[in-house]
Amino acid sequence: MSDSLAQSLTCIECGAAHSLTYRLECERCHGLLELRYDITRLQKDGPALLQGAGLWRYAPVLPIGDPAHRVTLGEGGTPLLDCPRLASELGVRRLLLKFDGPNPTGTVKDRSSATAVGAALQFGYRATSVVSSGNAGSSIAAYSARAGLRSLIFAYERASAPKLLHMAATTTDLVIYKGVYDDLISIWDRLVEERLFFDCGASRNAYKQEGKKTLAYEIAEQTGWRPPDVVVAPVAVGETFIATARGFRELREAGWIARAPLMVAAQATRANAVARAFRDGTAITPLKIGYTVAEGLAAGNPGKKGDWVLRLLREGKGLAGDAEDDEILATQRKLARVEGIWAGPTGVATLAVLARLVAQKLLDPAQTVCAIISETGLKTEAEPPSRTGTAFDHDSLRRLVTERLA
Ligand SMILES: *Cc1c(COP(=O)(O)O)cnc(C)c1O
Ligand SMILES: [Zn+2]
């Protein structure tokens, strides 16, 4: 039984359509592949095709045909929060935050892990692997465990303690690597060809990327199919950005929405290869990068996906920007204080970039803007506030309460 409307893996370079097997690039030209669906059915049946809750509500537009392969930990269906106080601080008319912190492992990665591990089951693999700065590793490990698969997780030596703890708890095999993501990913990506494990990396796997497309579907559905004017998405390798932009394009082709939002790509300044190329109007020059507090954005060489992001930005008249680590940390504190949303530095980079673009008058503030907040703050490693305690009696407690709340 299958209610997936996926029809082909189509090359984004030459347009060749391939059958729905496990393949990572076009045989003709080595271009990246994207999934294509039965748009006529989507047009005809409309949102009535959607059933149930969470990520698998969107199963008709995901590439996992057999319900038995739809591994879940309860991902997706995250809130879209209207944030009027923060909007007025930033000076935008209306601000919506798509907060992906409530996902099972606390990040947007659970969307792509659900379809990646689902595809690993679909194609009969018994092991998965990924190179990660922390979030992808804990998410792939958790979903692999849930599906009864082995996972070989390569984790960044400077990943936060909560992320490492989470990975160690869920994976069958944890390996800590030296250097940043880029140092390992190019050789690991070559090893993928030997098919010793299912590719859960961000570079090429169209099945994995597809799970993140549900961000666009959820934002559209949560706004009554009238999506915001602008959507700000984070970019490391580009999977989240591409999937979201493609989701909105698909929704427009299907006639579920009238207009796709303008897309903004957000990066950390310390890993801003895409934003820099966009600004300079050039091709991407890979960067040698070090540590950024936005750990999940620490990719200096986004490869072919980076080129795809640039193409989508230029075709869709989008924007790109970056923010410094100190701006990102200040934004993290502000979001917690002003709206009660505790997100990690990687997760708030979009908001820091949005603030910059508005301040620089590159973005019209008289619009409805949605920023994707891609992770919880609970995996952030930082010094806790002072733990020096105070003992109270009735009088001193009463004095303190009246003083503090005066
Ligand atoms: C991985 C990650 C991203 C973006 O990465 P892409 O490879 O560009 O999709 C954004 N936010 C968080 C929290 C992440 O873990
Ligand atoms: Zn091709």
XYZ file of C-alpha atoms and ligand atoms in Angstrom:
422
model
C 0.000 0.000 0.000
C 1.338 3.426 -0.857
C -0.168 6.856 -0.721
C 3.072 8.631 -1.610
C 2.660 10.661 -4.793
C 6.423 10.607 -5.515
C 7.075 9.831 -9.179
C 10.710 10.416 -10.009
C 14.135 11.586 -8.971
C 14.794 14.401 -11.398
C 18.193 15.936 -12.091
C 18.253 19.638 -11.229
C 20.914 20.240 -13.894
C 19.857 18.326 -17.036
C 16.250 17.452 -16.144
C 16.702 13.682 -16.646
C 14.062 11.736 -14.700
C 15.243 8.644 -12.834
C 13.220 5.928 -11.136
C 12.743 5.951 -7.371
C 15.720 3.827 -6.368
C 18.542 4.735 -3.957
C 20.758 6.951 -6.063
C 22.562 10.108 -5.080
C 23.279 11.835 -8.368
C 22.372 11.936 -12.038
C 24.033 9.207 -14.104
C 24.269 11.490 -17.101
C 25.766 14.641 -15.608
C 26.414 13.988 -11.864
C 23.904 16.703 -10.970
C 21.947 16.611 -7.718
C 18.519 14.995 -7.765
C 15.185 16.204 -6.445
C 11.959 14.330 -5.897
C 9.018 15.116 -8.136
C 5.403 14.295 -7.370
C 2.096 13.845 -9.155
C 1.206 17.544 -9.292
C -2.075 16.845 -11.103
C -3.287 14.774 -8.131
C -2.145 17.500 -5.741
C -4.078 20.080 -7.769
C -7.177 17.925 -8.003
C -7.413 16.664 -4.417
C -5.947 19.638 -2.560
C -5.195 19.637 1.179
C -7.887 16.959 1.689
C -5.012 14.549 0.876
C -3.509 15.277 4.288
C -4.364 13.028 7.215
C -3.269 12.698 10.810
C -0.799 14.872 12.690
C 2.935 15.545 12.726
C 5.403 15.047 9.901
C 3.699 12.014 8.357
C 0.550 14.076 7.837
C 2.424 15.109 4.687
C 3.151 11.508 3.581
C 1.598 12.068 0.113
C 4.408 14.548 -0.626
C 7.173 12.472 0.988
C 9.028 9.612 -0.728
C 8.361 6.790 1.747
C 5.604 4.637 0.255
C 5.131 1.883 2.829
C 3.574 3.056 6.129
C 5.693 0.396 7.875
C 8.793 2.413 6.911
C 7.494 5.685 8.326
C 9.624 5.776 11.444
C 8.470 8.334 13.987
C 9.328 9.772 17.383
C 6.587 12.397 17.136
C 8.445 14.915 14.941
C 6.868 17.841 13.086
C 3.694 19.734 13.930
C 5.798 22.328 15.743
C 4.299 25.707 16.680
C 4.220 28.820 14.528
C 4.339 31.580 17.129
C 3.155 35.115 16.541
C 5.649 37.386 18.349
C 4.280 40.948 18.478
C 6.649 42.229 21.195
C 9.748 41.025 19.425
C 8.334 42.307 16.124
C 8.090 45.808 17.512
C 11.622 45.605 18.965
C 12.945 44.572 15.550
C 10.722 47.055 13.741
C 8.853 44.586 11.521
C 5.087 44.679 11.055
C 4.464 41.056 11.946
C 6.894 38.357 13.064
C 6.122 34.641 13.102
C 8.599 32.156 14.510
C 8.521 28.558 13.331
C 10.021 27.022 16.467
C 11.440 23.561 15.796
C 12.833 23.112 19.301
C 9.890 20.909 20.377
C 10.990 18.147 17.966
C 11.992 14.839 19.644
C 15.752 15.555 19.671
C 15.262 19.309 19.850
C 16.104 20.302 16.293
C 14.916 20.603 12.695
C 17.107 17.560 11.924
C 14.344 15.216 13.095
C 12.363 16.052 9.967
C 15.130 14.840 7.658
C 16.045 11.951 9.963
C 12.497 10.588 9.729
C 12.679 10.366 5.929
C 16.380 9.382 5.862
C 15.941 6.459 8.224
C 12.599 5.670 6.533
C 14.483 5.465 3.224
C 17.190 3.285 4.810
C 14.415 0.820 5.735
C 12.800 1.185 2.315
C 16.048 0.258 0.566
C 16.903 -2.571 2.937
C 19.897 -1.059 4.751
C 20.878 -2.218 8.229
C 23.167 0.666 9.180
C 23.220 4.438 8.824
C 26.075 6.918 9.140
C 26.542 10.675 9.331
C 29.256 13.275 9.973
C 27.915 15.859 12.370
C 28.632 18.950 14.413
C 26.185 17.460 16.924
C 22.535 17.816 15.963
C 22.440 15.541 12.932
C 24.345 12.905 14.884
C 21.953 12.772 17.807
C 18.935 12.845 15.521
C 20.111 10.123 13.118
C 21.223 8.006 16.090
C 17.814 8.335 17.764
C 15.819 7.547 14.611
C 18.125 4.644 13.728
C 17.634 3.195 17.209
C 13.895 3.647 16.854
C 13.991 1.732 13.550
C 16.253 -1.000 14.923
C 19.211 -0.007 12.728
C 22.850 0.416 13.637
C 24.313 3.907 13.394
C 27.919 5.007 12.977
C 28.056 8.630 14.106
C 31.064 10.886 13.544
C 30.820 13.793 15.970
C 32.746 17.067 16.114
C 35.217 17.236 19.008
C 33.879 20.654 20.059
C 30.210 19.677 20.020
C 28.406 20.818 23.184
C 28.345 18.397 26.128
C 24.544 17.917 25.949
C 24.818 16.986 22.266
C 27.635 14.505 22.911
C 25.741 12.995 25.808
C 22.663 12.618 23.638
C 24.621 10.962 20.818
C 26.433 8.607 23.139
C 23.118 7.559 24.658
C 21.369 6.776 21.374
C 23.978 5.533 18.878
C 25.493 2.084 18.530
C 28.849 3.619 17.497
C 30.213 7.077 18.305
C 33.493 8.333 16.833
C 34.861 11.788 17.725
C 36.679 13.502 14.855
C 39.322 16.212 14.834
C 38.866 19.439 12.901
C 35.615 20.911 11.576
C 32.890 19.261 9.468
C 34.543 20.113 6.142
C 37.709 18.220 7.071
C 35.943 14.875 7.247
C 32.900 15.227 5.017
C 34.669 15.141 1.641
C 36.328 11.769 2.304
C 33.278 10.363 4.091
C 31.130 11.389 1.091
C 33.424 9.315 -1.170
C 33.023 6.312 1.108
C 29.249 6.539 0.706
C 29.695 5.087 -2.820
C 30.730 1.744 -1.355
C 27.270 1.410 0.174
C 28.488 0.033 3.482
C 25.861 2.172 5.181
C 22.911 4.355 4.207
C 23.951 7.964 3.504
C 22.509 10.241 6.186
C 24.724 13.189 5.237
C 23.407 16.508 3.950
C 25.380 16.644 0.682
C 23.336 14.551 -1.755
C 20.570 12.330 -0.406
C 17.251 13.600 -1.845
C 15.204 11.261 0.349
C 16.749 12.700 3.478
C 16.390 16.318 2.394
C 12.721 15.797 1.639
C 11.670 15.532 5.290
C 12.606 19.162 5.841
C 10.161 20.182 3.101
C 7.422 19.741 5.708
C 8.553 23.069 7.192
C 7.014 24.807 4.171
C 3.850 22.682 4.306
C 3.377 23.369 8.006
C 3.999 27.107 7.728
C 1.551 27.280 4.805
C -1.115 25.220 6.547
C -0.705 27.083 9.868
C -1.343 30.374 8.083
C -4.474 29.079 6.354
C -2.565 28.567 3.062
C -1.654 32.269 3.045
C 2.044 32.021 3.907
C 4.134 34.963 5.147
C 5.744 37.380 2.679
C 9.259 36.436 3.785
C 10.754 33.248 5.270
C 14.247 33.318 6.803
C 15.935 29.889 6.796
C 19.361 28.845 8.119
C 22.074 27.611 5.744
C 24.956 25.310 6.630
C 25.098 22.903 3.694
C 21.742 24.204 2.473
C 19.400 21.268 2.997
C 16.912 23.164 5.170
C 16.840 26.178 2.881
C 16.483 24.165 -0.336
C 13.815 21.885 1.092
C 11.770 24.820 2.402
C 12.040 26.788 -0.852
C 11.117 23.685 -2.870
C 8.152 23.019 -0.587
C 6.726 26.458 -1.229
C 7.326 26.090 -4.964
C 5.511 22.746 -4.977
C 2.600 24.264 -3.029
C 2.330 27.056 -5.590
C 2.445 24.612 -8.521
C -0.276 22.565 -6.851
C -2.352 25.722 -6.386
C -2.555 25.297 -2.589
C -0.983 28.748 -2.145
C -1.144 31.720 -4.512
C 2.381 33.020 -3.952
C 5.604 31.587 -2.572
C 7.363 33.656 0.109
C 10.588 35.476 -0.593
C 13.366 33.323 0.885
C 16.240 34.681 2.974
C 19.349 32.559 3.605
C 20.922 33.087 7.042
C 24.478 32.143 7.982
C 27.013 32.751 10.736
C 29.655 35.286 9.663
C 32.346 32.743 10.537
C 30.853 30.332 7.996
C 29.340 32.643 5.400
C 30.442 31.159 2.065
C 26.940 31.388 0.550
C 26.042 34.851 1.884
C 29.381 36.182 0.693
C 28.988 34.779 -2.832
C 25.450 36.162 -2.967
C 26.610 39.625 -1.905
C 29.531 39.654 -4.340
C 27.537 38.143 -7.202
C 30.139 35.409 -7.621
C 30.378 31.631 -7.359
C 31.050 30.112 -3.932
C 34.630 30.092 -2.700
C 35.025 27.458 0.034
C 36.156 28.943 3.353
C 38.515 27.537 5.916
C 36.530 27.977 9.099
C 37.040 27.546 12.802
C 34.549 27.480 15.655
C 31.295 29.405 15.654
C 28.717 29.382 18.460
C 26.233 28.486 15.731
C 27.692 24.967 15.754
C 25.123 23.588 13.335
C 26.067 26.197 10.712
C 29.808 25.453 10.741
C 30.248 24.386 7.115
C 32.766 26.315 5.025
C 32.319 24.268 1.881
C 28.652 23.604 1.124
C 29.531 21.957 -2.227
C 26.837 21.494 -4.866
C 24.069 22.226 -2.369
C 25.552 25.680 -1.831
C 25.337 26.303 -5.587
C 21.707 25.175 -5.452
C 20.954 27.657 -2.648
C 22.506 30.474 -4.692
C 20.481 29.496 -7.722
C 17.229 29.503 -5.723
C 18.129 32.880 -4.196
C 18.864 34.421 -7.579
C 15.797 32.893 -9.299
C 13.449 33.843 -6.459
C 14.884 37.328 -5.882
C 15.769 36.236 -2.359
C 18.284 37.640 0.069
C 21.218 36.317 2.076
C 22.948 37.623 5.167
C 25.097 36.643 8.099
C 25.552 37.554 11.751
C 28.539 37.573 14.112
C 28.725 35.215 17.082
C 28.144 38.026 19.605
C 25.008 39.167 17.747
C 23.763 35.581 17.719
C 24.301 35.206 21.477
C 22.591 38.542 22.174
C 19.653 37.416 20.031
C 19.474 34.132 21.941
C 19.101 36.049 25.251
C 16.647 38.545 23.787
C 14.366 35.849 22.384
C 14.306 34.090 25.748
C 13.570 37.273 27.680
C 11.101 38.904 25.315
C 9.097 35.885 24.138
C 10.051 33.061 26.498
C 11.535 30.980 23.683
C 14.792 29.300 24.677
C 16.577 28.404 21.467
C 20.194 27.485 20.750
C 22.663 29.790 18.972
C 22.354 27.838 15.712
C 18.599 28.165 15.982
C 18.523 31.956 16.379
C 21.015 32.845 13.624
C 18.005 33.498 11.359
C 16.665 36.075 13.767
C 20.042 37.794 14.166
C 20.340 38.005 10.379
C 16.785 39.317 10.098
C 17.589 42.078 12.611
C 20.623 43.057 10.560
C 18.797 43.097 7.228
C 16.048 45.301 8.687
C 18.600 47.660 10.281
C 20.457 47.866 6.965
C 17.138 48.583 5.174
C 17.657 45.608 2.886
C 14.317 44.147 3.930
C 11.002 45.989 3.826
C 9.685 45.923 7.430
C 6.045 46.455 6.373
C 5.694 42.726 5.719
C 4.909 39.507 7.531
C 8.214 37.779 8.193
C 8.696 34.229 9.403
C 12.022 33.069 10.841
C 12.752 29.387 11.317
C 14.154 28.829 14.821
C 15.767 25.478 14.220
C 16.824 24.196 17.650
C 16.093 24.196 21.361
C 18.368 26.000 23.818
C 18.478 22.940 26.032
C 21.453 21.536 24.112
C 23.489 24.717 24.548
C 26.582 24.475 26.718
C 27.205 27.563 28.834
C 28.127 28.601 32.366
C 25.041 28.410 34.583
C 24.153 31.440 36.744
C 25.821 31.594 40.170
C 24.819 28.694 42.387
C 25.403 30.533 45.681
C 22.207 29.885 47.646
C 20.432 31.968 50.274
C 18.680 30.575 53.374
C 15.471 32.367 54.421
C 13.273 32.811 57.447
C 9.737 34.258 57.190
C 10.773 37.907 57.591
C 13.705 37.829 55.217
C 11.668 35.969 52.601
C 8.833 38.485 52.884
C 11.284 41.394 52.598
C 12.845 39.903 49.481
C 9.515 39.274 47.770
C 8.203 42.786 48.461
C 11.495 44.354 47.367
C 11.789 42.355 44.146
C 8.199 42.830 43.073
C 7.974 46.486 44.096
C 21.922 21.359 10.576
C 21.204 22.509 11.109
C 20.814 23.595 10.316
C 21.035 23.804 8.858
O 21.788 22.930 8.149
P 21.588 22.653 6.593
O 22.618 21.634 6.294
O 21.844 23.911 5.858
O 20.225 22.153 6.422
C 20.122 24.614 10.941
N 19.833 24.589 12.235
C 20.161 23.563 13.015
C 19.787 23.602 14.447
C 20.865 22.495 12.498
O 21.178 21.482 13.308
Zn 21.695 15.291 -15.043
